[in-house]
Amino acid sequence: MSFNQQQCFWLLLTASLALQSFFVGAGDAVAVVLKITPDTCVSLQQGRTCYSKVTARWHSNQPLDLCLAIEDQVLQCWKQQQQGQHQFEFAGASTSMVRLLRDQQLLAQAYIEVNWVHKASRAKRHWRLF
Amino acid sequence: MNIRRQWLLGLLFSLSCGDVHAEGADTISSWFEDFEGTLYLGIGKGYHNTLVPGLDQEHDINQGWLFVVTGDLHWGNFFIETPIHRSGAYVYSATIGYRFYQQQEHSWDLISSNYNIWIPENKTSTASPQLDGLTIRNGDSVHAVRYQYQYQQHALGVEAGLDVLTHRGAIGRVSYSYLLPWRNLDFYLNAALTFEAAKVVNYYYGVHPDEVRPDRPLYRPGAGLKSHLGVTAIYPLAENWQLDGSVGLNLFSSSYLDSPLVTRSHEQVAIVMVRYVF
């Protein structure tokens, strides 16, 4: 298959328009970044509730109405903001997901990982005085 | 290095060997898999102000770093424990035993442990002139029966036994610990009351006829009581790493305090350790 000069011109024009529309579209897309600090909580025993003061920070490329939630619990909402920060008390026995939602739509997510020093023992023993 | 410490290092070595052999021999791996419990490798600093100043155990703990292999290991009904945070900071002591009864919160054990560690310095020290010329007082090895009751945050222990190595005296102890969890921390409030027969107190704190000097009169005490009050805190640092520390006070009855060897009124103990948990 071969193209003449006119066909090449229209082909290049169509391709450049397609690329331009792609990049313009990408600029309009919502981009949200969520960061959790610290993102790890360590408890003494597997299965025990781990406590940690956690800070969630987010920013986006455009003003948004959104809410911060951990599992199913909403922690904080913002209206027409491009960035936000919220400190909360984490208390969980297993790894938990923190999400940024806009009208129930997931925009970003991060995890608070729960680790432990001692594995849950088969023996009925919760004393660690050794 | 005392016998208990060697025993602990030997235990660690034998566990390591078990791991190596386990790859090739099912019979060996099966006995190894029967081990339960926790093994710790720790480094830390300690402070122990002993009733008799200048003992080696005081120097060992107060100067330099403490490197310890500790644990709570079970193999069938046999076990070894190194309760360094209980009843008086004997860092390098251990309890080995056999559990012959266990039902819910109650357990009965036959145990062997050293309750007293006393190793006089071989050379005269200006810091401890009262020890000069004393005959050696060795650590004891008490075979005892122990009852333990653990319910929720309470742990009660009652034990009584006889030494078979040195003083041949009887020792009894009642101990209680209360676990107080707070956020990620565990606090243990500990108390112990130890009775030691006249043979025990006399062996360690008595002044025998051949040890008498102008400034060290003959002393032959009766039975004694000593108590321990302490607090331990354990904090999780990271996966498999913990920070733990204890502070405590050991108080003694007049049988101990009246000894010419004793120049202090009580003992203070403190330990801080970072430990890796296997």
Short mmCIF file of C-alpha atoms in Angstrom, two decimals:
data_model
loop_
_atom_site.label_atom_id
_atom_site.label_comp_id
_atom_site.label_asym_id
_atom_site.label_seq_id
_atom_site.Cartn_x
_atom_site.Cartn_y
_atom_site.Cartn_z
CA MET A 1 0.00 0.00 0.00
CA SER A 2 1.30 3.45 -0.90
CA PHE A 3 0.12 7.00 -0.06
CA ASN A 4 0.21 10.01 -2.29
CA GLN A 5 1.13 13.48 -1.01
CA GLN A 6 -2.47 14.55 -0.34
CA GLN A 7 -3.27 11.36 1.57
CA CYS A 8 -0.14 11.83 3.70
CA PHE A 9 -1.19 15.38 4.58
CA TRP A 10 -4.66 14.28 5.76
CA LEU A 11 -3.20 11.37 7.65
CA LEU A 12 -0.75 13.61 9.56
CA LEU A 13 -3.46 16.22 10.22
CA THR A 14 -5.82 13.58 11.65
CA ALA A 15 -3.07 12.10 13.81
CA SER A 16 -2.03 15.47 15.23
CA LEU A 17 -5.65 16.37 16.07
CA ALA A 18 -6.11 13.02 17.77
CA LEU A 19 -2.97 13.53 19.86
CA GLN A 20 -3.98 17.10 20.74
CA SER A 21 -7.43 16.00 21.90
CA PHE A 22 -5.80 13.19 23.96
CA PHE A 23 -3.52 15.58 25.87
CA VAL A 24 -6.25 18.16 26.41
CA GLY A 25 -8.43 15.38 27.84
CA ALA A 26 -5.65 14.24 30.12
CA GLY A 27 -5.35 17.77 31.50
CA ASP A 28 -9.02 17.75 32.46
CA ALA A 29 -8.81 14.35 34.28
CA VAL A 30 -8.89 14.41 38.08
CA ALA A 31 -5.56 13.43 39.60
CA VAL A 32 -5.49 13.02 43.38
CA VAL A 33 -2.54 11.95 45.48
CA LEU A 34 -3.09 10.63 49.03
CA LYS A 35 -0.25 10.10 51.50
CA ILE A 36 -0.53 8.53 54.94
CA THR A 37 2.11 9.09 57.64
CA PRO A 38 3.02 6.82 59.34
CA ASP A 39 1.66 4.07 57.16
CA THR A 40 2.63 1.25 59.55
CA CYS A 41 1.39 0.51 63.04
CA VAL A 42 3.09 -2.09 65.24
CA SER A 43 1.38 -3.86 68.10
CA LEU A 44 2.89 -6.26 70.62
CA GLN A 45 0.66 -9.17 69.70
CA GLN A 46 -0.98 -10.31 66.49
CA GLY A 47 -4.69 -9.59 66.71
CA ARG A 48 -4.36 -6.86 69.31
CA THR A 49 -5.65 -3.39 68.51
CA CYS A 50 -2.84 -1.17 67.33
CA TYR A 51 -2.94 2.55 68.09
CA SER A 52 -1.27 5.28 66.10
CA LYS A 53 -1.71 8.97 65.44
CA VAL A 54 -1.91 9.14 61.66
CA THR A 55 -1.84 12.12 59.30
CA ALA A 56 -3.50 11.94 55.89
CA ARG A 57 -2.41 14.52 53.29
CA TRP A 58 -3.84 14.90 49.81
CA HIS A 59 -3.62 17.21 46.84
CA SER A 60 -5.26 17.28 43.46
CA ASN A 61 -4.89 19.06 40.14
CA GLN A 62 -8.22 20.85 40.53
CA PRO A 63 -10.61 21.97 43.32
CA LEU A 64 -12.81 19.15 44.50
CA ASP A 65 -15.55 18.17 46.90
CA LEU A 66 -14.33 15.01 48.57
CA CYS A 67 -14.30 13.02 51.79
CA LEU A 68 -11.61 11.05 53.62
CA ALA A 69 -12.75 7.68 54.94
CA ILE A 70 -11.18 4.74 56.72
CA GLU A 71 -12.94 1.50 55.90
CA ASP A 72 -16.60 2.63 56.03
CA GLN A 73 -16.17 5.51 58.42
CA VAL A 74 -16.01 9.07 57.03
CA LEU A 75 -13.37 11.10 58.87
CA GLN A 76 -13.40 14.50 57.17
CA CYS A 77 -14.92 16.24 54.13
CA TRP A 78 -13.70 19.19 52.08
CA LYS A 79 -15.54 21.47 49.63
CA GLN A 80 -13.83 22.90 46.58
CA GLN A 81 -10.35 22.33 47.93
CA GLN A 82 -7.23 21.39 46.04
CA GLN A 83 -5.40 20.01 49.04
CA GLY A 84 -6.12 18.93 52.58
CA GLN A 85 -4.72 17.40 55.72
CA HIS A 86 -6.35 15.50 58.54
CA GLN A 87 -4.90 13.90 61.64
CA PHE A 88 -6.75 11.05 63.25
CA GLU A 89 -6.35 8.30 65.79
CA PHE A 90 -5.97 4.93 64.14
CA ALA A 91 -7.07 1.93 66.15
CA GLY A 92 -7.16 -1.34 64.28
CA ALA A 93 -6.07 -4.94 64.56
CA SER A 94 -5.44 -5.48 60.86
CA THR A 95 -4.33 -3.57 57.80
CA SER A 96 -6.90 -0.89 56.93
CA MET A 97 -7.67 1.07 53.77
CA VAL A 98 -7.93 4.86 53.77
CA ARG A 99 -9.83 6.32 50.82
CA LEU A 100 -10.63 9.66 49.24
CA LEU A 101 -14.14 9.63 47.81
CA ARG A 102 -16.14 11.97 45.59
CA ASP A 103 -19.82 11.03 45.55
CA GLN A 104 -18.93 7.44 46.50
CA GLN A 105 -16.42 7.39 43.66
CA LEU A 106 -12.94 6.30 44.70
CA LEU A 107 -10.32 8.90 43.80
CA ALA A 108 -7.33 7.65 45.77
CA GLN A 109 -6.48 5.06 48.39
CA ALA A 110 -3.68 4.20 50.78
CA TYR A 111 -3.14 1.57 53.45
CA ILE A 112 -2.21 1.58 57.11
CA GLU A 113 -0.38 -1.69 57.56
CA VAL A 114 -0.59 -3.40 60.95
CA ASN A 115 2.42 -5.44 62.03
CA TRP A 116 3.21 -7.11 65.32
CA VAL A 117 6.11 -8.28 67.45
CA HIS A 118 4.63 -11.58 68.63
CA LYS A 119 2.56 -13.91 66.51
CA ALA A 120 -0.72 -15.06 67.97
CA SER A 121 0.24 -18.08 70.01
CA ARG A 122 -1.48 -21.43 69.91
CA ALA A 123 -1.02 -21.60 73.65
CA LYS A 124 -3.40 -19.64 75.80
CA ARG A 125 -0.77 -17.18 76.90
CA HIS A 126 -0.82 -13.44 76.80
CA TRP A 127 1.99 -12.80 79.24
CA ARG A 128 5.19 -11.52 77.77
CA LEU A 129 7.28 -10.91 80.83
CA PHE A 130 10.42 -12.68 79.67
CA MET B 1 30.52 -16.86 82.01
CA ASN B 2 28.38 -18.72 84.49
CA ILE B 3 26.67 -22.06 84.03
CA ARG B 4 23.26 -20.63 83.21
CA ARG B 5 24.64 -18.38 80.55
CA GLN B 6 26.47 -21.27 78.96
CA TRP B 7 23.28 -23.27 79.12
CA LEU B 8 21.38 -20.56 77.27
CA LEU B 9 24.01 -20.20 74.59
CA GLY B 10 24.09 -23.96 74.27
CA LEU B 11 20.35 -23.98 73.85
CA LEU B 12 20.58 -21.41 71.09
CA PHE B 13 23.33 -23.40 69.39
CA SER B 14 21.35 -26.61 69.58
CA LEU B 15 18.32 -24.85 68.11
CA SER B 16 20.44 -23.57 65.24
CA CYS B 17 21.77 -27.06 64.62
CA GLY B 18 18.25 -28.40 64.64
CA ASP B 19 17.34 -25.97 61.93
CA VAL B 20 20.23 -27.06 59.73
CA HIS B 21 19.56 -30.75 60.13
CA ALA B 22 15.86 -30.26 59.63
CA GLU B 23 16.33 -29.87 55.89
CA GLY B 24 17.57 -33.40 55.48
CA ALA B 25 16.02 -35.50 58.19
CA ASP B 26 12.33 -35.71 58.93
CA THR B 27 12.91 -37.32 62.30
CA ILE B 28 15.01 -34.42 63.48
CA SER B 29 12.70 -31.82 62.01
CA SER B 30 9.76 -33.35 63.83
CA TRP B 31 11.36 -32.89 67.24
CA PHE B 32 12.38 -29.39 66.28
CA GLU B 33 8.86 -28.54 65.23
CA ASP B 34 7.64 -29.57 68.67
CA PHE B 35 9.31 -26.49 70.10
CA GLU B 36 6.95 -23.71 71.01
CA GLY B 37 7.56 -20.36 72.52
CA THR B 38 9.61 -17.31 71.93
CA LEU B 39 13.33 -16.73 71.69
CA TYR B 40 14.82 -13.28 72.13
CA LEU B 41 18.19 -11.85 71.24
CA GLY B 42 18.80 -8.66 73.12
CA ILE B 43 21.21 -5.85 73.76
CA GLY B 44 20.84 -3.34 76.51
CA LYS B 45 22.09 -1.55 79.55
CA GLY B 46 21.49 -2.38 83.16
CA TYR B 47 22.00 -1.11 86.64
CA HIS B 48 21.99 -3.24 89.75
CA ASN B 49 22.92 -1.76 93.07
CA THR B 50 23.48 -4.96 95.06
CA LEU B 51 23.04 -5.22 98.80
CA VAL B 52 26.71 -6.14 99.12
CA PRO B 53 28.73 -3.66 97.07
CA GLY B 54 31.42 -4.88 94.72
CA LEU B 55 30.01 -8.23 93.63
CA ASP B 56 30.84 -9.38 90.13
CA GLN B 57 27.19 -9.49 89.20
CA GLU B 58 26.99 -5.77 89.93
CA HIS B 59 30.01 -5.07 87.74
CA ASP B 60 28.75 -7.34 84.95
CA ILE B 61 25.48 -5.49 84.73
CA ASN B 62 26.55 -1.94 85.42
CA GLN B 63 29.55 -1.79 83.13
CA GLY B 64 29.32 -2.26 79.41
CA TRP B 65 26.54 -3.63 77.31
CA LEU B 66 24.36 -6.58 78.16
CA PHE B 67 24.03 -9.22 75.46
CA VAL B 68 21.39 -11.78 76.29
CA VAL B 69 19.70 -14.77 74.76
CA THR B 70 16.41 -15.10 76.55
CA GLY B 71 13.19 -16.89 75.97
CA ASP B 72 10.20 -18.85 76.94
CA LEU B 73 10.55 -22.18 75.18
CA HIS B 74 8.48 -25.33 75.54
CA TRP B 75 9.17 -28.79 74.23
CA GLY B 76 6.37 -31.07 75.20
CA ASN B 77 5.99 -30.58 78.92
CA PHE B 78 9.56 -29.36 79.33
CA PHE B 79 10.32 -25.68 79.30
CA ILE B 80 12.98 -23.09 79.86
CA GLU B 81 12.25 -19.54 80.89
CA THR B 82 14.48 -16.56 81.46
CA PRO B 83 12.34 -14.13 83.36
CA ILE B 84 14.82 -11.28 83.49
CA HIS B 85 12.17 -8.75 84.34
CA ARG B 86 10.78 -10.66 87.27
CA SER B 87 11.83 -10.50 90.87
CA GLY B 88 15.19 -8.87 90.71
CA ALA B 89 17.08 -8.52 87.43
CA TYR B 90 19.19 -11.66 87.46
CA VAL B 91 19.95 -11.18 83.82
CA TYR B 92 21.86 -14.38 83.27
CA SER B 93 19.65 -16.75 85.21
CA ALA B 94 17.17 -19.23 83.87
CA THR B 95 14.48 -21.58 85.04
CA ILE B 96 14.17 -25.03 83.52
CA GLY B 97 11.22 -27.18 84.34
CA TYR B 98 8.63 -29.81 83.64
CA ARG B 99 4.92 -29.00 83.61
CA PHE B 100 3.07 -31.93 85.10
CA TYR B 101 -0.36 -30.34 85.38
CA GLN B 102 -2.12 -27.71 83.34
CA GLN B 103 -5.78 -26.95 83.38
CA GLN B 104 -7.10 -23.66 82.12
CA GLU B 105 -5.50 -20.99 84.29
CA HIS B 106 -3.79 -23.36 86.71
CA SER B 107 -0.46 -25.07 86.26
CA TRP B 108 1.97 -27.07 88.39
CA ASP B 109 5.63 -27.36 87.52
CA LEU B 110 8.80 -28.95 88.77
CA ILE B 111 11.49 -26.34 88.30
CA SER B 112 15.17 -25.85 88.75
CA SER B 113 16.48 -22.34 89.07
CA ASN B 114 19.12 -20.21 90.70
CA TYR B 115 17.69 -17.83 93.22
CA ASN B 116 21.00 -16.44 94.41
CA ILE B 117 24.02 -15.48 92.36
CA TRP B 118 27.02 -14.52 94.39
CA ILE B 119 30.49 -14.55 92.98
CA PRO B 120 33.05 -12.70 95.10
CA GLU B 121 35.89 -11.04 93.33
CA ASN B 122 39.10 -13.00 93.31
CA LYS B 123 41.22 -9.96 93.91
CA THR B 124 40.86 -7.47 96.70
CA SER B 125 39.04 -4.34 95.76
CA THR B 126 39.29 -1.02 97.55
CA ALA B 127 35.65 -0.49 96.70
CA SER B 128 34.64 -3.60 98.62
CA PRO B 129 37.15 -4.20 101.44
CA GLN B 130 34.53 -6.11 103.42
CA LEU B 131 34.77 -8.92 100.84
CA ASP B 132 38.51 -9.37 101.29
CA GLY B 133 39.38 -12.87 102.46
CA LEU B 134 35.89 -14.30 102.19
CA THR B 135 35.48 -17.88 101.09
CA ILE B 136 33.69 -18.29 97.78
CA ARG B 137 29.91 -18.36 97.90
CA ASN B 138 28.60 -20.04 94.79
CA GLY B 139 25.30 -19.53 93.05
CA ASP B 140 22.63 -21.97 94.12
CA SER B 141 20.47 -24.40 92.18
CA VAL B 142 17.08 -24.79 93.74
CA HIS B 143 14.76 -27.65 92.80
CA ALA B 144 11.25 -26.53 93.52
CA VAL B 145 7.58 -27.11 92.98
CA ARG B 146 5.75 -24.17 91.46
CA TYR B 147 2.10 -23.38 91.18
CA GLN B 148 0.94 -20.69 88.80
CA TYR B 149 -2.41 -19.11 88.30
CA GLN B 150 -3.00 -16.80 85.35
CA TYR B 151 -6.35 -15.17 84.96
CA GLN B 152 -6.94 -12.25 82.65
CA GLN B 153 -4.49 -9.59 83.81
CA HIS B 154 -3.38 -11.35 86.95
CA ALA B 155 -0.57 -13.87 87.42
CA LEU B 156 0.15 -15.45 90.75
CA GLY B 157 3.04 -17.79 91.45
CA VAL B 158 3.88 -19.81 94.53
CA GLU B 159 7.03 -21.89 94.63
CA ALA B 160 9.03 -23.72 97.25
CA GLY B 161 12.16 -25.79 97.00
CA LEU B 162 15.56 -26.91 98.22
CA ASP B 163 19.03 -26.16 96.98
CA VAL B 164 21.12 -29.19 96.08
CA LEU B 165 24.44 -27.58 95.22
CA THR B 166 25.60 -25.11 97.80
CA HIS B 167 23.75 -24.13 100.95
CA ARG B 168 21.15 -26.98 100.94
CA GLY B 169 18.62 -24.55 102.34
CA ALA B 170 14.93 -24.08 101.60
CA ILE B 171 13.55 -21.16 99.63
CA GLY B 172 9.94 -20.17 99.09
CA ARG B 173 8.53 -17.40 96.98
CA VAL B 174 5.15 -15.83 96.32
CA SER B 175 4.98 -13.53 93.31
CA TYR B 176 2.26 -11.50 91.70
CA SER B 177 2.12 -9.58 88.43
CA TYR B 178 -0.58 -7.37 87.07
CA LEU B 179 -0.66 -6.69 83.34
CA LEU B 180 -1.78 -3.20 82.46
CA PRO B 181 -2.06 -2.67 78.69
CA TRP B 182 -2.16 0.97 77.57
CA ARG B 183 -2.36 1.65 73.84
CA ASN B 184 0.57 -0.24 72.29
CA LEU B 185 2.41 -0.52 75.60
CA ASP B 186 2.24 -3.27 78.18
CA PHE B 187 2.98 -2.42 81.77
CA TYR B 188 3.57 -5.13 84.34
CA LEU B 189 3.36 -4.30 88.00
CA ASN B 190 5.36 -6.91 89.87
CA ALA B 191 5.68 -7.87 93.49
CA ALA B 192 7.46 -10.84 95.05
CA LEU B 193 8.11 -12.01 98.58
CA THR B 194 10.89 -14.55 99.08
CA PHE B 195 11.56 -16.54 102.21
CA GLU B 196 15.03 -17.95 102.69
CA ALA B 197 15.86 -20.43 105.45
CA ALA B 198 18.68 -19.74 107.91
CA LYS B 199 21.01 -22.02 105.92
CA VAL B 200 20.61 -19.80 102.86
CA VAL B 201 21.02 -16.46 104.57
CA ASN B 202 23.93 -17.76 106.60
CA TYR B 203 25.69 -19.14 103.54
CA TYR B 204 25.62 -15.84 101.69
CA TYR B 205 25.48 -13.20 104.41
CA GLY B 206 27.00 -14.95 107.41
CA VAL B 207 30.58 -14.41 108.57
CA HIS B 208 32.13 -17.76 109.38
CA PRO B 209 34.82 -18.27 112.07
CA ASP B 210 37.67 -18.42 109.54
CA GLU B 211 36.49 -15.14 107.99
CA VAL B 212 36.44 -13.14 111.21
CA ARG B 213 38.60 -10.01 111.32
CA PRO B 214 38.73 -7.04 113.63
CA ASP B 215 36.32 -5.11 111.42
CA ARG B 216 34.26 -8.18 110.50
CA PRO B 217 32.72 -9.95 113.50
CA LEU B 218 31.26 -13.42 113.49
CA TYR B 219 27.72 -13.36 112.12
CA ARG B 220 25.28 -16.22 112.01
CA PRO B 221 21.87 -15.00 110.86
CA GLY B 222 18.52 -16.72 110.98
CA ALA B 223 15.94 -17.03 108.22
CA GLY B 224 15.16 -13.96 106.18
CA LEU B 225 12.57 -12.33 103.99
CA LYS B 226 13.21 -10.26 100.93
CA SER B 227 10.72 -8.50 98.74
CA HIS B 228 10.72 -7.10 95.24
CA LEU B 229 8.60 -4.32 93.85
CA GLY B 230 8.97 -3.46 90.21
CA VAL B 231 7.46 -2.11 87.04
CA THR B 232 8.17 -3.40 83.56
CA ALA B 233 7.18 -1.76 80.29
CA ILE B 234 7.26 -3.38 76.85
CA TYR B 235 6.88 -1.33 73.68
CA PRO B 236 6.71 -2.60 70.08
CA LEU B 237 9.35 -0.93 67.92
CA ALA B 238 8.86 -2.73 64.63
CA GLU B 239 7.91 -6.13 63.32
CA ASN B 240 9.82 -8.60 65.57
CA TRP B 241 11.52 -5.83 67.55
CA GLN B 242 10.63 -4.62 70.99
CA LEU B 243 11.95 -2.22 73.56
CA ASP B 244 11.55 -3.26 77.16
CA GLY B 245 12.64 -1.93 80.48
CA SER B 246 12.25 -2.57 84.18
CA VAL B 247 12.85 -0.65 87.34
CA GLY B 248 12.64 -2.27 90.73
CA LEU B 249 13.45 -2.14 94.37
CA ASN B 250 14.52 -5.10 96.52
CA LEU B 251 13.97 -4.80 100.25
CA PHE B 252 15.45 -7.12 102.88
CA SER B 253 14.74 -8.13 106.45
CA SER B 254 17.19 -7.56 109.30
CA SER B 255 18.83 -11.00 108.84
CA TYR B 256 20.40 -9.61 105.68
CA LEU B 257 20.81 -6.00 106.70
CA ASP B 258 22.59 -6.78 109.99
CA SER B 259 25.36 -8.68 108.20
CA PRO B 260 28.83 -7.09 108.43
CA LEU B 261 29.10 -7.71 104.66
CA VAL B 262 26.14 -5.50 103.92
CA THR B 263 26.59 -1.77 103.65
CA ARG B 264 23.45 -0.85 101.76
CA SER B 265 19.87 -0.75 102.94
CA HIS B 266 18.22 -2.01 99.75
CA GLU B 267 18.85 -2.92 96.12
CA GLN B 268 17.88 -0.92 93.06
CA VAL B 269 17.61 -2.55 89.68
CA ALA B 270 17.01 -1.16 86.22
CA ILE B 271 17.30 -2.71 82.76
CA VAL B 272 16.60 -1.34 79.29
CA MET B 273 16.86 -3.66 76.31
CA VAL B 274 16.13 -3.79 72.62
CA ARG B 275 15.27 -7.34 71.68
CA TYR B 276 14.69 -9.19 68.46
CA VAL B 277 11.91 -11.72 68.75
CA PHE B 278 12.24 -14.95 66.78
#
